[in-house]
Each structure stands twice: as C-alpha cells, then as structure tokens.
CSV table of C-alpha atoms in Angstrom, one decimal:
chain,number,residue,atom,x,y,z
I,6,MET,CA,5.9,-7.7,18.6
I,7,PRO,CA,6.5,-11.1,16.7
I,8,ARG,CA,3.1,-9.3,14.9
I,9,ILE,CA,4.9,-6.6,14.9
I,10,ALA,CA,8.9,-7.5,14.0
I,11,THR,CA,7.1,-9.9,10.8
I,12,LEU,CA,5.4,-7.4,9.3
I,13,LEU,CA,8.9,-4.9,9.8
I,14,LEU,CA,10.4,-8.0,7.9
I,15,ALA,CA,7.8,-7.7,4.9
I,16,LEU,CA,7.3,-3.9,5.1
I,17,LEU,CA,11.7,-3.9,4.9
I,18,ALA,CA,11.6,-6.0,1.2
I,19,ALA,CA,8.3,-4.0,0.1
I,20,LEU,CA,10.6,-0.8,0.3
I,21,ALA,CA,13.4,-2.8,-1.1
I,22,LEU,CA,11.9,-3.0,-4.0
I,23,ALA,CA,14.8,-6.0,-5.5
I,24,ALA,CA,14.7,-5.2,-9.3
I,25,GLY,CA,12.6,-8.4,-11.0
I,26,PRO,CA,9.4,-8.5,-13.7
I,27,ALA,CA,6.9,-5.7,-12.0
I,28,ALA,CA,3.5,-5.1,-12.2
I,29,ALA,CA,1.2,-6.3,-15.4
I,30,ARG,CA,-2.2,-4.0,-15.0
I,31,ASP,CA,-4.9,-4.9,-12.7
I,32,SER,CA,-8.3,-6.6,-14.9
I,33,HIS,CA,-10.0,-3.3,-13.3
I,34,ALA,CA,-7.4,-0.9,-14.8
I,35,PRO,CA,-8.3,0.9,-18.2
I,36,ALA,CA,-6.7,0.1,-21.7
I,37,GLY,CA,-3.6,1.9,-21.9
I,38,ALA,CA,-3.2,2.6,-18.4
I,39,ARG,CA,0.2,2.1,-16.9
I,40,GLY,CA,1.1,-0.9,-15.3
I,41,ASP,CA,1.0,0.7,-12.0
I,42,TRP,CA,-2.3,1.7,-11.9
I,43,LEU,CA,-4.7,1.5,-9.0
I,44,PRO,CA,-7.5,2.8,-8.7
I,45,SER,CA,-8.4,6.8,-6.9
I,46,ASP,CA,-10.6,5.9,-4.6
I,47,VAL,CA,-9.7,7.5,-1.1
I,48,TRP,CA,-10.0,4.2,0.2
I,49,VAL,CA,-7.2,2.4,-1.8
I,50,MET,CA,-5.0,5.7,-2.3
I,51,SER,CA,-5.0,5.2,1.8
I,52,GLY,CA,-4.8,1.9,2.3
I,53,TRP,CA,-8.0,0.8,4.2
I,54,LEU,CA,-8.5,-3.0,3.6
I,55,PRO,CA,-11.9,-3.0,4.2
I,56,TYR,CA,-10.9,-6.4,6.1
I,57,ASP,CA,-8.3,-7.4,9.5
I,58,GLU,CA,-5.5,-8.7,7.3
I,59,ALA,CA,-5.8,-10.9,10.5
I,60,ARG,CA,-9.4,-12.7,9.6
I,61,LEU,CA,-7.7,-13.3,5.9
I,62,GLU,CA,-4.1,-15.1,7.8
I,63,SER,CA,-6.6,-17.0,9.8
I,64,LEU,CA,-9.2,-18.4,6.6
I,65,LEU,CA,-5.9,-19.0,5.2
I,66,HIS,CA,-4.0,-20.3,7.5
I,67,VAL,CA,-1.1,-18.7,5.9
I,68,THR,CA,1.6,-15.8,7.3
I,69,ARG,CA,2.1,-12.0,6.6
I,70,GLN,CA,5.5,-13.8,4.8
I,71,ASP,CA,2.8,-16.3,2.7
I,72,LEU,CA,1.3,-13.4,1.2
I,73,ASP,CA,4.2,-11.6,0.5
I,74,ALA,CA,5.8,-13.6,-1.1
I,75,TRP,CA,2.6,-15.0,-3.1
I,76,LEU,CA,1.7,-11.2,-3.9
I,77,ASP,CA,3.7,-10.7,-7.7
I,78,ASP,CA,0.9,-8.5,-9.5
I,79,ARG,CA,0.3,-11.6,-11.5
I,80,ARG,CA,-0.7,-14.2,-8.9
I,81,SER,CA,-3.9,-13.0,-6.9
I,82,LEU,CA,-5.2,-13.3,-2.7
I,83,GLY,CA,-8.3,-15.4,-4.5
I,84,ALA,CA,-6.2,-17.7,-6.7
I,85,LEU,CA,-4.1,-18.3,-3.0
I,86,ALA,CA,-7.3,-18.9,-1.7
I,87,ALA,CA,-9.0,-21.7,-3.5
I,88,ARG,CA,-5.2,-23.2,-3.2
I,89,HIS,CA,-6.7,-23.0,0.8
I,90,GLY,CA,-9.6,-24.3,1.1
I,91,HIS,CA,-11.8,-21.6,-0.6
I,92,PRO,CA,-12.6,-21.5,-4.1
I,93,ASP,CA,-15.7,-19.4,-4.0
I,94,ARG,CA,-14.0,-15.5,-3.6
I,95,ARG,CA,-17.5,-14.1,-3.6
I,96,ARG,CA,-18.2,-16.4,-0.7
I,97,LEU,CA,-14.4,-15.8,0.5
I,98,ALA,CA,-15.3,-12.0,0.8
I,99,ALA,CA,-18.3,-12.1,2.5
I,100,LEU,CA,-16.6,-14.4,5.4
I,101,LEU,CA,-14.3,-12.1,5.9
I,102,VAL,CA,-15.8,-8.3,6.7
I,103,ALA,CA,-18.7,-10.3,8.3
I,104,PRO,CA,-17.0,-9.2,12.0
I,105,ARG,CA,-17.6,-5.7,10.8
I,106,ALA,CA,-22.3,-6.0,9.9
I,107,ALA,CA,-22.0,-4.3,13.3
I,108,ASP,CA,-20.1,-1.5,12.1
I,109,HIS,CA,-22.9,1.1,11.2
I,110,ARG,CA,-20.3,3.4,10.5
I,111,GLY,CA,-20.0,5.1,6.9
I,112,THR,CA,-20.2,2.8,4.7
I,113,PRO,CA,-22.3,0.0,3.7
I,114,LEU,CA,-21.5,-3.7,4.2
I,115,ALA,CA,-22.3,-4.4,0.5
I,116,THR,CA,-20.3,-1.9,0.2
I,117,LEU,CA,-17.5,-3.2,2.4
I,118,ARG,CA,-17.9,-6.8,0.1
I,119,ALA,CA,-17.1,-5.3,-3.0
I,120,ARG,CA,-14.1,-4.0,-1.8
I,121,ALA,CA,-13.5,-6.9,-0.4
I,122,LEU,CA,-13.3,-9.1,-3.6
I,123,ASP,CA,-11.8,-6.3,-5.4
I,124,THR,CA,-8.5,-7.4,-2.9
I,125,LEU,CA,-9.5,-10.7,-3.8
I,126,THR,CA,-9.4,-10.4,-7.8
I,127,GLN,CA,-7.1,-7.1,-8.4
I,128,PRO,CA,-3.9,-8.6,-7.6
I,129,HIS,CA,-1.7,-5.1,-7.8
I,130,LEU,CA,-4.7,-3.6,-5.8
I,131,ALA,CA,-3.9,-6.7,-2.9
I,132,ARG,CA,0.0,-6.1,-2.9
I,133,HIS,CA,-1.0,-1.8,-2.7
I,134,LEU,CA,-3.3,-2.4,-0.3
I,135,LEU,CA,-0.9,-5.3,2.2
I,136,PHE,CA,2.2,-3.4,1.4
I,137,HIS,CA,2.3,-0.8,0.2
I,138,VAL,CA,1.4,1.5,3.5
I,139,TYR,CA,3.9,4.6,2.5
I,140,HIS,CA,1.3,5.5,-0.9
I,141,SER,CA,-0.7,8.0,0.4
I,142,HIS,CA,-2.6,10.7,-1.8
I,143,GLN,CA,-2.8,12.9,0.6
I,144,LEU,CA,0.5,13.1,1.3
I,145,PRO,CA,1.9,16.4,-1.1
I,146,ARG,CA,-1.8,17.8,-0.1
I,147,HIS,CA,-0.5,17.9,3.6
I,148,ALA,CA,3.1,18.5,2.4
I,149,ARG,CA,3.9,21.7,4.4
I,150,GLN,CA,2.7,20.1,8.2
I,151,VAL,CA,3.9,17.2,7.5
I,152,PHE,CA,7.7,17.9,5.0
I,153,GLY,CA,7.2,21.9,5.7
I,154,VAL,CA,7.8,22.4,2.3
I,155,SER,CA,4.8,23.8,-0.1
I,156,THR,CA,3.2,20.6,-2.3
I,157,ALA,CA,4.6,22.2,-5.0
I,158,GLY,CA,8.0,21.8,-3.8
I,159,TYR,CA,7.9,18.3,-1.9
I,160,LEU,CA,6.4,17.4,-5.9
I,161,ARG,CA,9.2,18.9,-7.2
I,162,LEU,CA,11.6,17.2,-5.1
I,163,ARG,CA,10.4,13.9,-4.4
I,164,ASP,CA,9.9,13.8,-8.5
I,165,ARG,CA,13.6,14.6,-8.2
I,166,GLY,CA,15.2,11.4,-6.0
I,167,ARG,CA,15.3,13.0,-2.8
I,168,THR,CA,14.4,10.7,0.8
I,169,PRO,CA,11.1,12.3,3.0
I,170,ARG,CA,14.4,13.5,5.5
I,171,ARG,CA,15.7,15.5,2.7
I,172,ILE,CA,12.6,16.7,1.4
I,173,ALA,CA,12.3,17.5,5.2
I,174,ALA,CA,15.8,19.2,5.6
I,175,ALA,CA,15.1,21.7,2.7
I,176,GLY,CA,11.7,22.8,4.9
I,177,GLY,CA,14.3,23.3,7.8
I,178,LEU,CA,13.0,19.7,9.6
I,179,SER,CA,15.1,17.7,11.5
I,180,GLY,CA,14.3,13.6,10.7
I,181,ARG,CA,13.3,13.7,14.1
I,182,SER,CA,11.1,16.5,13.4
I,183,LEU,CA,9.6,14.8,10.4
I,184,HIS,CA,9.0,10.9,11.7
I,185,GLY,CA,6.9,12.5,14.6
I,186,ARG,CA,5.2,14.3,12.0
I,187,LEU,CA,4.8,11.6,9.8
I,188,HIS,CA,3.5,9.3,12.6
I,189,ALA,CA,0.6,12.7,13.2
I,190,PHE,CA,-0.4,12.3,9.2
I,191,PHE,CA,-0.7,8.2,9.5
I,192,ALA,CA,-2.6,8.7,12.7
I,193,ASP,CA,-5.1,11.2,11.4
I,194,ARG,CA,-5.6,9.0,8.2
I,195,ALA,CA,-6.1,6.3,10.3
I,196,ARG,CA,-8.6,7.7,12.6
I,197,ARG,CA,-10.7,9.3,10.2
I,198,GLY,CA,-10.6,6.1,8.4
I,199,VAL,CA,-12.1,3.9,11.4
I,200,ALA,CA,-14.9,7.9,11.8
I,201,ALA,CA,-15.9,6.7,7.3
I,202,GLY,CA,-16.1,3.0,8.2
I,203,ALA,CA,-13.8,1.7,6.1
I,204,ILE,CA,-11.0,0.5,8.5
I,205,SER,CA,-12.0,-1.8,11.2
I,206,PRO,CA,-10.6,0.3,15.1
I,207,ARG,CA,-8.0,-3.5,15.2
I,208,GLU,CA,-7.0,-2.8,11.0
I,209,ALA,CA,-6.2,1.3,12.3
I,210,ARG,CA,-4.5,0.0,15.1
I,211,ASP,CA,-2.3,-2.8,12.7
I,212,LEU,CA,-1.4,-0.9,9.8
I,213,LEU,CA,-0.3,2.2,11.6
I,214,ALA,CA,2.2,0.0,13.5
I,215,VAL,CA,3.6,-1.7,10.4
I,216,GLN,CA,3.7,2.2,10.0
I,217,ASP,CA,5.4,3.2,12.4
I,218,ALA,CA,8.0,0.7,12.7
I,219,GLY,CA,9.7,0.8,8.7
I,220,LEU,CA,9.6,4.8,9.5
I,221,ASP,CA,13.4,5.4,10.0
I,222,ALA,CA,13.8,2.9,6.8
I,223,TYR,CA,11.3,4.7,5.1
I,224,ILE,CA,12.6,8.7,5.1
I,225,ASP,CA,15.7,7.2,3.8
I,226,ARG,CA,14.8,6.2,1.0
I,227,PRO,CA,15.1,7.9,-2.2
I,228,TYR,CA,11.9,8.0,-4.1
I,229,ARG,CA,12.2,7.2,-7.9
I,230,THR,CA,12.6,9.7,-10.1
I,231,SER,CA,9.7,10.7,-12.1
I,232,ALA,CA,11.0,9.5,-15.1
I,233,GLN,CA,12.6,5.9,-13.4
I,234,GLN,CA,9.0,5.5,-12.1
I,235,ALA,CA,7.4,5.4,-15.9
I,236,CYS,CA,10.0,3.7,-17.7
I,237,TYR,CA,9.0,1.2,-14.6
I,238,ALA,CA,5.8,1.0,-15.0
I,239,GLY,CA,6.1,1.6,-18.9
I,240,GLN,CA,7.7,-0.7,-20.3
I,241,HIS,CA,6.8,-3.9,-20.9
I,242,HIS,CA,7.3,-7.1,-22.1
I,243,HIS,CA,4.7,-8.6,-24.9
I,244,ASP,CA,3.5,-11.6,-22.0
I,245,GLY,CA,2.9,-7.9,-20.1
I,246,GLY,CA,6.2,-8.0,-18.4
I,247,HIS,CA,8.4,-5.8,-17.6
I,248,ASP,CA,12.6,-6.3,-17.4
I,249,SER,CA,13.5,-3.4,-14.2
I,250,ARG,CA,16.9,-3.5,-15.7
I,251,GLU,CA,16.0,-1.5,-19.2
I,252,CYS,CA,15.4,1.4,-16.1
I,253,PRO,CA,18.2,2.3,-14.2
I,254,GLY,CA,18.6,3.1,-10.9
I,255,THR,CA,14.9,2.2,-9.6
I,256,GLY,CA,16.2,-0.7,-8.2
I,257,GLY,CA,16.1,0.1,-4.7
I,258,GLN,CA,13.4,3.0,-4.7
I,259,MET,CA,10.3,3.5,-3.7
I,260,ASP,CA,7.4,4.0,-5.7
I,261,MET,CA,6.0,8.1,-5.3
I,262,SER,CA,3.1,8.9,-2.6
C-alpha cells in the first residue's frame, strides 16, 4: 500500500500540469515536430514500460518521487543514472531488462533492450511512460464501450475541454459506470501487453494499480482543448522551451489521450 500511495501522489502531480516550462523535443523527434511528440508505436502509446519500474528504482537507489522530480522533458533518465553510478546507458538498458530473458512471449530481448535504451535517452518518452498513465491511443477507438459515445463524438467533446465524466454523461453513463468501464479497458490493455511480451506481468499489475488509484481524479479533470494543446506544445522560446503562461487555461487540464 505505501507504494500505491506514492504512485498516486506522483500521478496527481502529473495530472495537475502546473504552469512552467513545457517539453523540449526528444532527439528522436522529426524536424518540425511539436514539443509533445511521441513515437506512434503501440508499446509507447499503451504505456508498456519494457522493464519493471521497481528494478529501475532499485538499480539507481531512487524513489518514484525522485524520478518525478528529475524528469522534466529536458533531463533524461540516463543523466540521472550517471549520477547514481551507471554512466553506461547501454549496459544499464541491458541490466534493466535482464530479468525478462526467460520470457519468450512475443517481444525479443534485443527489442526490449532497445526500448529500454530509448527510455534512458529520451526525456519526454520516459516521462510519458512513467507518469502519463491514461494516455492511450486506443481510448478514442473504444469510446463507445467506455464512454457510450461514438469515436467522433468523444473526440469532439474532448477537444472542447470536457471532462471524462461529462463525456460519459453525454452517452448516458454515470460516473460509477465510467469508473468500471475504464478499469476494464485498462485491464484489457495490460493483458494484451503481457501477452505480447511488451510488459512484464509485475509491471502490468503495478501500472493497473496506479490507473485504478487515480481514476476518481482522472474522470473529473478536463481535457485541454485542441487549441490549448497546440499552443502548449507548439510555442517555444529560442532555447526550445515554452512559457505556458502564453496559453491561457492550460494549467489544470490534461494532455489529450
């Protein structure tokens, strides 16, 4: 339970999206990409961390709060690791996924190592995987079963800055029903990730526990409108940063899922 409480506190902090500098683009982002660019790979969009977060924390001798305080879309996990005795990022990536060598489901160990290395070198990717636990590309595609509205209806209401609860209400669903449907959706995503070998059973359980613990906050947090999201991600200072004060209304709203 202490671990879940810690994860929930970090999750709520991530949902708050307090005003401050936004992302500089990850080095893997294509030229001209927005500051919130992420690869479209299923493992990224599903939040399937290729190693156990608990192993990362154990190897670096850090807590989840330490990770949350360090990662700001500019400082990488690899830089943090170097401060904690792991300067070789490739070696650390191999250490992180080593316990999964006996897992012969779907995803080759070499692929998991490559993904682990990406989490060490790409700050926004790492923050997304560790803390943006409701950001799923599959959610709009399953809008009917989760929210009771069509995909088009979900996207329209989301882009107007509605909360998940209000979107579900438009589909005739109560908050309690939405809570249960979201749990079922994320549990199914976890099962699919484990079956594909993209995430370990332990990490899948921990991820689902974090998602469940924060659902009450999530369903009442408004999405950013499409204009707010574009402003927040797209306006940068000369050094690649961004002042969210230039985008009114973005301080307490969620990134789009």
